[in-house]
Each structure stands twice: as C-alpha cells, then as structure tokens.
CSV table of C-alpha atoms and ligand atoms in Angstrom, one decimal:
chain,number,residue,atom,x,y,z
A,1111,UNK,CA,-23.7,-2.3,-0.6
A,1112,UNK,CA,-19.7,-1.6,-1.4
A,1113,UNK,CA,-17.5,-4.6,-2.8
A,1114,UNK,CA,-15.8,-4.4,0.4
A,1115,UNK,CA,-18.6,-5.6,2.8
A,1116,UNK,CA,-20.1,-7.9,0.2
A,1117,UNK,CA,-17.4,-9.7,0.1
A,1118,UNK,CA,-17.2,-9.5,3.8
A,1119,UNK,CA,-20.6,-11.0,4.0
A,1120,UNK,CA,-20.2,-13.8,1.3
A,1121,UNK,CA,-16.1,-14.8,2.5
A,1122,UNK,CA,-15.9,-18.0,3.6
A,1123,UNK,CA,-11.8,-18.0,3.9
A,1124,UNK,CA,-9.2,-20.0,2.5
A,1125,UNK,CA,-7.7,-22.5,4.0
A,1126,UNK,CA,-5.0,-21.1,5.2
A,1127,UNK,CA,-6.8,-18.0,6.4
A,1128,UNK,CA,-9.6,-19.3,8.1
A,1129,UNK,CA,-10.4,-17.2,11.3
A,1130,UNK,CA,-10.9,-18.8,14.7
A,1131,UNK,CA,-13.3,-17.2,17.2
A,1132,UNK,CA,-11.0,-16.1,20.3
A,1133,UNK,CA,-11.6,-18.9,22.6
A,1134,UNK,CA,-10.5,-16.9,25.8
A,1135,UNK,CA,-11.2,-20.1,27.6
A,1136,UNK,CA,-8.4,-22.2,26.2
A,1137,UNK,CA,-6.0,-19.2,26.8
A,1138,UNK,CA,-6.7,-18.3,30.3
A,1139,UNK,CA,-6.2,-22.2,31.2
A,1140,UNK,CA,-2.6,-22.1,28.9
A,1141,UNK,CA,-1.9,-19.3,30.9
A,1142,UNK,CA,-2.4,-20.8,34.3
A,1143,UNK,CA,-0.3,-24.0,33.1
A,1144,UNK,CA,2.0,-21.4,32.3
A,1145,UNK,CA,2.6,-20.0,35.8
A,1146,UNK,CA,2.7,-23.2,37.0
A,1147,UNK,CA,5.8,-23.7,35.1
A,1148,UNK,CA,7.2,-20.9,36.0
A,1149,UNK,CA,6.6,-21.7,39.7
A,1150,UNK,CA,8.3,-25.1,38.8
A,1151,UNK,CA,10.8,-23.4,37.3
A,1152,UNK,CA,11.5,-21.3,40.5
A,1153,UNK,CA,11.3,-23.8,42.4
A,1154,UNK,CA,13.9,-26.1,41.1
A,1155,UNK,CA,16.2,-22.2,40.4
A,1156,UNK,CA,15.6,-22.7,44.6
A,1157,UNK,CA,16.9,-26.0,45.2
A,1158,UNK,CA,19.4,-26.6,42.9
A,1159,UNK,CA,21.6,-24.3,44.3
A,1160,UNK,CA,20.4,-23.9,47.6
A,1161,UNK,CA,22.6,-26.6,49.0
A,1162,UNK,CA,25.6,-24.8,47.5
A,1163,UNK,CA,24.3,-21.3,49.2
A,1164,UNK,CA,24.2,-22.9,52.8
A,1165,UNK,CA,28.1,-23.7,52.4
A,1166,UNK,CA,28.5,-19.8,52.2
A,1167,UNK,CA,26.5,-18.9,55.1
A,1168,UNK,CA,23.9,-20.8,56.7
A,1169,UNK,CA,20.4,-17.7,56.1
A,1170,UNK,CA,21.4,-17.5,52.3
A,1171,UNK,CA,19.3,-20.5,51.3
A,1172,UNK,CA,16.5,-19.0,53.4
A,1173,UNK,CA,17.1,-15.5,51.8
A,1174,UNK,CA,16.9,-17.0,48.0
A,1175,UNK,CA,13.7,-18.7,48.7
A,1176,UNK,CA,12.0,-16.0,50.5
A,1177,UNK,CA,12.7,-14.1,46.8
A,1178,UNK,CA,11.6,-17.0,44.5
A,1179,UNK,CA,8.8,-17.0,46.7
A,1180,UNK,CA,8.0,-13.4,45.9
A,1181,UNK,CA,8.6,-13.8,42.3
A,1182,UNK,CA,6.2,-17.2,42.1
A,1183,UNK,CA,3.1,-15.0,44.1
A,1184,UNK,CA,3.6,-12.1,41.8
A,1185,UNK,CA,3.4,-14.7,38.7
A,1186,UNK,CA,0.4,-16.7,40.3
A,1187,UNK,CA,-0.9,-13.6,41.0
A,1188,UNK,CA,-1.1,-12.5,38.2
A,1189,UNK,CA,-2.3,-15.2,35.9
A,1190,UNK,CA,-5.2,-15.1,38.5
A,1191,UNK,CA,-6.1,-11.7,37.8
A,1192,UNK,CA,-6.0,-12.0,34.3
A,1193,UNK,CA,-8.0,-15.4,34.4
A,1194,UNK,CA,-10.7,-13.9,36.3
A,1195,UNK,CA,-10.8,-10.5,34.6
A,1196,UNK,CA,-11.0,-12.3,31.2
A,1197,UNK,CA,-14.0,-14.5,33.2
A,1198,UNK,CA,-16.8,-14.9,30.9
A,1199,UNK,CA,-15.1,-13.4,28.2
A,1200,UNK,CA,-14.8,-9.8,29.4
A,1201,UNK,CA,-11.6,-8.1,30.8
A,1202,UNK,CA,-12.9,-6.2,33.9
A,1203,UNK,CA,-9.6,-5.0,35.6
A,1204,UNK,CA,-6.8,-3.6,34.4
A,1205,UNK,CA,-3.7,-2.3,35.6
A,1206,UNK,CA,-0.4,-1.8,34.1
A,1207,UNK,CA,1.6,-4.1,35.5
A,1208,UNK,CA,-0.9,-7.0,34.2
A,1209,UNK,CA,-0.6,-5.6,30.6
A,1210,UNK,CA,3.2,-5.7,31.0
A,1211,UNK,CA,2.8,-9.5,32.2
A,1212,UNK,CA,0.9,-10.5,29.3
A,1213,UNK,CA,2.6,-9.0,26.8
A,1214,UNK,CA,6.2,-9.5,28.0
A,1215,UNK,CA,6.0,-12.3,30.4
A,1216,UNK,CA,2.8,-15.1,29.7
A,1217,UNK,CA,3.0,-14.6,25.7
A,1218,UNK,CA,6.1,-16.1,24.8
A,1219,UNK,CA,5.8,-18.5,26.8
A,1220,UNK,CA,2.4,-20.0,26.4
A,1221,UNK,CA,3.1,-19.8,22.8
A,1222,UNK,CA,5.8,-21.9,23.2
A,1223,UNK,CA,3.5,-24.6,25.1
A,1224,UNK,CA,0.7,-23.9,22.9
A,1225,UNK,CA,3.0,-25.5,20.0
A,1226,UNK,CA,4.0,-28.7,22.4
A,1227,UNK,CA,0.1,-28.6,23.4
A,1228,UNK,CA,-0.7,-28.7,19.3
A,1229,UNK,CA,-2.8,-26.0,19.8
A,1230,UNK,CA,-3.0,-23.6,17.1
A,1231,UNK,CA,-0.6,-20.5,17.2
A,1232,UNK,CA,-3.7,-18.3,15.9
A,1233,UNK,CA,-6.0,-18.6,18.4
A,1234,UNK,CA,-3.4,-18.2,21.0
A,1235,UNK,CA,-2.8,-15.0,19.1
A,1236,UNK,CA,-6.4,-14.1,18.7
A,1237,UNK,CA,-7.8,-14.3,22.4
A,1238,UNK,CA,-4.1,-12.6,23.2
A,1239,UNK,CA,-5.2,-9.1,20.7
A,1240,UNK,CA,-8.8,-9.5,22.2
A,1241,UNK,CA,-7.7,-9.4,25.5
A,1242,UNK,CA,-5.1,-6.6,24.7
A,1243,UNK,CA,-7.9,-4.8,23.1
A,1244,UNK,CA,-10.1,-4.8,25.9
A,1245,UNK,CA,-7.3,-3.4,28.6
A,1246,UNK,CA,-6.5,-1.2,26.2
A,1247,UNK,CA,-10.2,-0.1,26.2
A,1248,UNK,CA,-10.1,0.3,30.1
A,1249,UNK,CA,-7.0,2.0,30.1
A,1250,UNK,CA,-8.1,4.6,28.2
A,1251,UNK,CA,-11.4,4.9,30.4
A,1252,UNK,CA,-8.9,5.8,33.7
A,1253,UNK,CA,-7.1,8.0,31.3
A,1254,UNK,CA,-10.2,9.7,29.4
A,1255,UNK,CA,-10.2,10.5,26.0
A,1256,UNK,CA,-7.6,10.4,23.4
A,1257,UNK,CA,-7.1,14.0,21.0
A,1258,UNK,CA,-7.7,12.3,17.3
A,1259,UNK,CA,-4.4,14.1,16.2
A,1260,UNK,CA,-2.5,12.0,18.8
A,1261,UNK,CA,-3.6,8.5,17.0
A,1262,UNK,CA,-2.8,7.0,14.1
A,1263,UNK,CA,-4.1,4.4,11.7
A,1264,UNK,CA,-2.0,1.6,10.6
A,1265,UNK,CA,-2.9,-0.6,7.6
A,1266,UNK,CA,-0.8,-3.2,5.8
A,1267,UNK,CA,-0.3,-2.6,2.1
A,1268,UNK,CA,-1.7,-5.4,1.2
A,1269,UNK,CA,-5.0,-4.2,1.8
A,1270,UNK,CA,-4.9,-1.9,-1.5
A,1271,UNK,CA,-6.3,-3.7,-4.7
A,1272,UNK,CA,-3.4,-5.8,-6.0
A,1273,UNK,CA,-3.5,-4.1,-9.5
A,1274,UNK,CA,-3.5,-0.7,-8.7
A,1275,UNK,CA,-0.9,1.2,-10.0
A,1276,UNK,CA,-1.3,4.4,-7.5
A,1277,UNK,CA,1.2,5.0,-4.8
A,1278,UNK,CA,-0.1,5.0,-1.8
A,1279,UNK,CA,2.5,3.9,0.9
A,1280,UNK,CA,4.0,7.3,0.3
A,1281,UNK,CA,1.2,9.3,0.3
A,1282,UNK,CA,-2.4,7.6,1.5
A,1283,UNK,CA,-3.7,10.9,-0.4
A,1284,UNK,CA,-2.7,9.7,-3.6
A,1285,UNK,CA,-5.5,7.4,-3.4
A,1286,UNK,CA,-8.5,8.7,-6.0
A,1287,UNK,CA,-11.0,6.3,-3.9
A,1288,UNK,CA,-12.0,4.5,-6.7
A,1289,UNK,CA,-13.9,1.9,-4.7
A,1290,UNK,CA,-11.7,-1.4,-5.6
A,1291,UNK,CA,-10.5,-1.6,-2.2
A,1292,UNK,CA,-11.1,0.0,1.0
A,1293,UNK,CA,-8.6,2.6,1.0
A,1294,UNK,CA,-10.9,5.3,0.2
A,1295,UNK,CA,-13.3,4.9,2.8
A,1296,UNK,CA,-10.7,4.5,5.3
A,1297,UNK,CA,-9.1,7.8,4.2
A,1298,UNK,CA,-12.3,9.3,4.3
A,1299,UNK,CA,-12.9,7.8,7.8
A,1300,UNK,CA,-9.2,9.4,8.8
A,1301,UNK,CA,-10.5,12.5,7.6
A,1302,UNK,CA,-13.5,12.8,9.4
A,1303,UNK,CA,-12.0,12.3,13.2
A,1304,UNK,CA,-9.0,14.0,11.7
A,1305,UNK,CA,-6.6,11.3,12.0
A,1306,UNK,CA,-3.2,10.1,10.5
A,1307,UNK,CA,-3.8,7.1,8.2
A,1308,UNK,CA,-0.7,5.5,7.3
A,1309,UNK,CA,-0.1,2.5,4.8
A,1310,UNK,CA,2.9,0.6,5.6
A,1311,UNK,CA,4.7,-2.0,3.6
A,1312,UNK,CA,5.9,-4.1,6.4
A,1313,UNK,CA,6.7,-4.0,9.9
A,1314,UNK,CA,10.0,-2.0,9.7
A,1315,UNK,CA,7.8,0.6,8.1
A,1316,UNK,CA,5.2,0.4,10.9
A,1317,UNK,CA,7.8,0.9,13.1
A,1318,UNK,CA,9.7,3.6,11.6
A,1319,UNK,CA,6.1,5.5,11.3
A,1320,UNK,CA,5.3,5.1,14.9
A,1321,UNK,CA,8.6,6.2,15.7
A,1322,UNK,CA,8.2,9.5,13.6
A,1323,UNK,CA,4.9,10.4,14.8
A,1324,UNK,CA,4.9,9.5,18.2
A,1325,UNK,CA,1.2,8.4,18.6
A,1326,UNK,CA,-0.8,8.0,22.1
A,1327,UNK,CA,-2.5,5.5,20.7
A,1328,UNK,CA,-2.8,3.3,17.5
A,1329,UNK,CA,-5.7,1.5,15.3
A,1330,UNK,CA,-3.7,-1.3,13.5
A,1331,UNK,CA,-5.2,-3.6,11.2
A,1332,UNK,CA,-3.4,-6.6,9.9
A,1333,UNK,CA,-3.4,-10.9,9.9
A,1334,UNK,CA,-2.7,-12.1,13.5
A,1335,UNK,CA,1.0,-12.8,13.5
A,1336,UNK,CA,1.9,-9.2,12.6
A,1337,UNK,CA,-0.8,-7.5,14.8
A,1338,UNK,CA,0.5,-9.9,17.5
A,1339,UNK,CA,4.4,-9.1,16.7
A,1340,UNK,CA,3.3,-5.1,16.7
A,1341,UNK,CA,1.8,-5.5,20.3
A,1342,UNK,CA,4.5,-7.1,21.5
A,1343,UNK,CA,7.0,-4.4,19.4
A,1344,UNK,CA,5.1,-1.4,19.8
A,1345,UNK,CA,4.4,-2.5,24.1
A,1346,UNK,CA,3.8,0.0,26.2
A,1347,UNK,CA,2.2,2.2,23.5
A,1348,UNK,CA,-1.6,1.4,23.3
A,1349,UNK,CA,-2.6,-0.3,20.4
A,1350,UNK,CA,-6.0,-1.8,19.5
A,1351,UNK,CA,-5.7,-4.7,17.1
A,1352,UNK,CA,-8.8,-5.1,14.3
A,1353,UNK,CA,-7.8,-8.9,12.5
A,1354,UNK,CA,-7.9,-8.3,8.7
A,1355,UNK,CA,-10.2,-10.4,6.3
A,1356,UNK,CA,-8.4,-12.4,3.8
A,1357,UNK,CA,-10.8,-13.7,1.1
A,1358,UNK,CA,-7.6,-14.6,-1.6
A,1359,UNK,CA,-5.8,-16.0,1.6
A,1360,UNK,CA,-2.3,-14.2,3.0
A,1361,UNK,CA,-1.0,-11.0,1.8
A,1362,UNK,CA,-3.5,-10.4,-1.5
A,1363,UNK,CA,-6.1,-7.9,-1.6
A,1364,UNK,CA,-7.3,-8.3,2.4
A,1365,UNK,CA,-9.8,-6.4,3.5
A,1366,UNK,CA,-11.0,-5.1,7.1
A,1367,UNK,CA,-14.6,-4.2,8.1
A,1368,UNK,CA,-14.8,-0.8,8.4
A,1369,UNK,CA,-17.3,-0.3,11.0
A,1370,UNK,CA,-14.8,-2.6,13.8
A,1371,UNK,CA,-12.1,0.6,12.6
A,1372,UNK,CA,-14.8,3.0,13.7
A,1373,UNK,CA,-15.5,1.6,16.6
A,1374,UNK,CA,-11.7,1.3,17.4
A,1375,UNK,CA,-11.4,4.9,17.5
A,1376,UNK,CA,-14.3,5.7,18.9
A,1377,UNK,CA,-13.5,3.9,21.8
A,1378,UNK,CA,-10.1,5.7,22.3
A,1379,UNK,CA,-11.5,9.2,21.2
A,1380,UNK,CA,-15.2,9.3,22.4
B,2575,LIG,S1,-9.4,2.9,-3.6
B,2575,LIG,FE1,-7.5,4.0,-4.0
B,2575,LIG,S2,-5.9,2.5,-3.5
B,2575,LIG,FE2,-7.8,1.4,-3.7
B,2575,LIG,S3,-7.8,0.7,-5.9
B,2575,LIG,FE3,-8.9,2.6,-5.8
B,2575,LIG,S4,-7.4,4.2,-6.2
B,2575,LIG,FE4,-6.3,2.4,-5.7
C-alpha cells in the first residue's frame, strides 16, 4: 500500500480541515428559502413602485407585475427542479439553464443566508461541487464522450511533498515520482488517458492555464473554497470537482485519492 492511501485510510483531519459529508438535504431546503426571498424580494421591487407607475399610465403597474411574475416562476421553478432532481441524493435532470441558476444565481445567495443561518460555509460548498459534479456527469452523457486531449487536470501545489526541492509547477515532468507525494501517480495516471496534468500555484495560475489550453472539460482537485471559487470562475466550462485530503490541515502536503481522479475522467472520457 503507497504512503498516499495509507494515510488516506488512517487520516482522521485536523480541526480545521475536518470534511463534512454533503448533506444535500440541508442545501436543497436553503435553496428553496432562497427563492422565497427572491420572490419576496420581487414582490416588494412590484409594489414599491407600482404606485408611482400608475401616475404614468394607468396598465404600467399591471405590465411590471406581469414581468416580476415571470421572473418569480422562473426562480420557483427552478429551485423545484433542482430540489427534486437532487431528491434522494441523486441529480436526475439536467439542463443548462438550471446549471446557470445554481452556479450564478442560488450560490451567492444561499451562501449569504447559510452565514445568517450559522450554517457552515463548507457544507454549503460541498453538496454545491457534488451537485455540480453530478450535472456535469449528465451533461456529458447528452453530449457523449470527451477526446482525453481536450481535458485537463488541475492540482493545487500544495499537493507536492512540502520538502521537495523539484520544480514542478513549471513542468509536471520534472517530477522523478519518487513516491513522497502523489504527483507521480497522477502523472502516470495523465499519461495513460493521455491527458494534460497541470500544477498550479494558485487560482490566477489555474486560470491563466485554462485560458491557454482551452479544455472541454476539467478534473480539478483542491479544498472546498477554491474548488467552489473555480466553478463559479471557470462557469460554463465543465468542471468536476474531487475535495482534497488535508491530513497536516490547510495548504501543507494534501493529498487526493487517486481512484475518485480516475473515476473523474472516466466519467467524462468513457
Ligand atoms: S513524487 Fe515527484 S513531486 Fe512528489 S516528492 Fe517525489 S519527486 Fe517531488
């Protein structure tokens, strides 16, 4: 067995890096009490000025709230069809549109109530990348498979072994796969599908490397925040999210289990 998944097997986490199962339940709900205040929202964006509208011509308030009636069933709508495709766990429907409201739209805000709620930012974020992951999954079932050469592999730098004194971020190649961290098997993993495997040093790298290759699809490994902040960046390009594991906590020598970055891209290529 390789340090990597021993470790995976004995980690127990920090404190600060304990991971929280997705709990899709408490999202979907945060995300219907989101709609509804967006409904509220509307409404009162009616009324308020309603009563100056019907000075200027006597349809106009009629006309307004015919709109913010459209614009309230398209949000209801859609936190419906996300709540019951997410039922039981399990995104069952996808469509564009409803990747476009989730990212863009219900994120930010139920992030914002999820503080006022005290509920913790990291399992908003988790069920958020599960969820993405699974559309992204179905989208790519409507769309067939992915050519490897078109994906690439994203992994934080602070997944290499914290005293290792080899380049990498440059050049993944460098790497002699020496066995202290998981960059070796990962390159090795890249090689076999024939995949890009890129290193990055932050998120302005990540960026800038997406932008230069231009990928269909990406594999991205990091801690929740920045996977969550790359979704949200990176929107509409398909990206499936694999959490890191942080056994020294934050940012020092994290690791990933390889076999969830296989079955990443084999659900995009296969
Ligand atoms: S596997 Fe590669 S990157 Fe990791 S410690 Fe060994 S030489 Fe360095």
């Amino acid at each position: 067995m390789s340090k990597a998944v021993k470790k995976e097997v004995n980690w127990e986490g920090s404190p600060t890096s304990k991971g929280y199962s997705p709990g899709l339940a408490g999202f979907v709900w945060l995300m219907v009490l989101t709609a509804l205040a967006i409904l509220a929202a509307g409404f009162f964006f009616w009324y308020i000025p309603t009563r100056g509208l019907g000075n200027i011509h006597p349809a106009l308030p009629y006309v307004f709230g015919a709109v913010v009636l459209v614009l309230g069933a398209f949000v209801l709508g859609g936190a419906l069809l996300l709540a019951l495709a997410a039922r039981g766990g399990r995104i069952t429907y996808y469509s564009p549109w409803l990747r476009w409201m989730l990212v863009k739209l219900f994120l930010p805000i139920m992030v914002l109530f999820g503080g006022v709620l005290k509920m913790p930012k990291i399992k908003i974020e988790r069920a958020f990348i599960e969820i993405n992951n699974q559309m992204v999954r179905l989208m790519k079932k409507k769309r067939g498979a992915m050519k490897p050469e078109k994906l690439l592999i994203l992994m934080p730098h602070c997944i290499q072994f914290d005293d290792c004194a080899i380049k990498v971020t440059r050049n993944v190649k460098n790497c002699a796969g020496c066995g202290r961290c998981e960059i070796g098997e990962l390159l090795t993993l890249a090689n076999e599908f024939g995949i890009t495997l890129y290193i990055s040093t932050g998120g302005t790298s990540a960026r800038r490397k997406v932008v230069e290759h231009r990928p269909d699809a990406v594999v991205a490994v990091a801690c929740e925040r920045d996977l969550t902040s790359g979704l949200q960046d990176s929107y509409p390009l398909p990206v499936i999210g694999v959490v890191n594991i942080r056994p020294q906590g934050y940012c020092l020598d994290t690791t990933v289990a390889l076999k969830e970055v296989r079955q990443a891209i084999l659900d995009l290529v296969a």
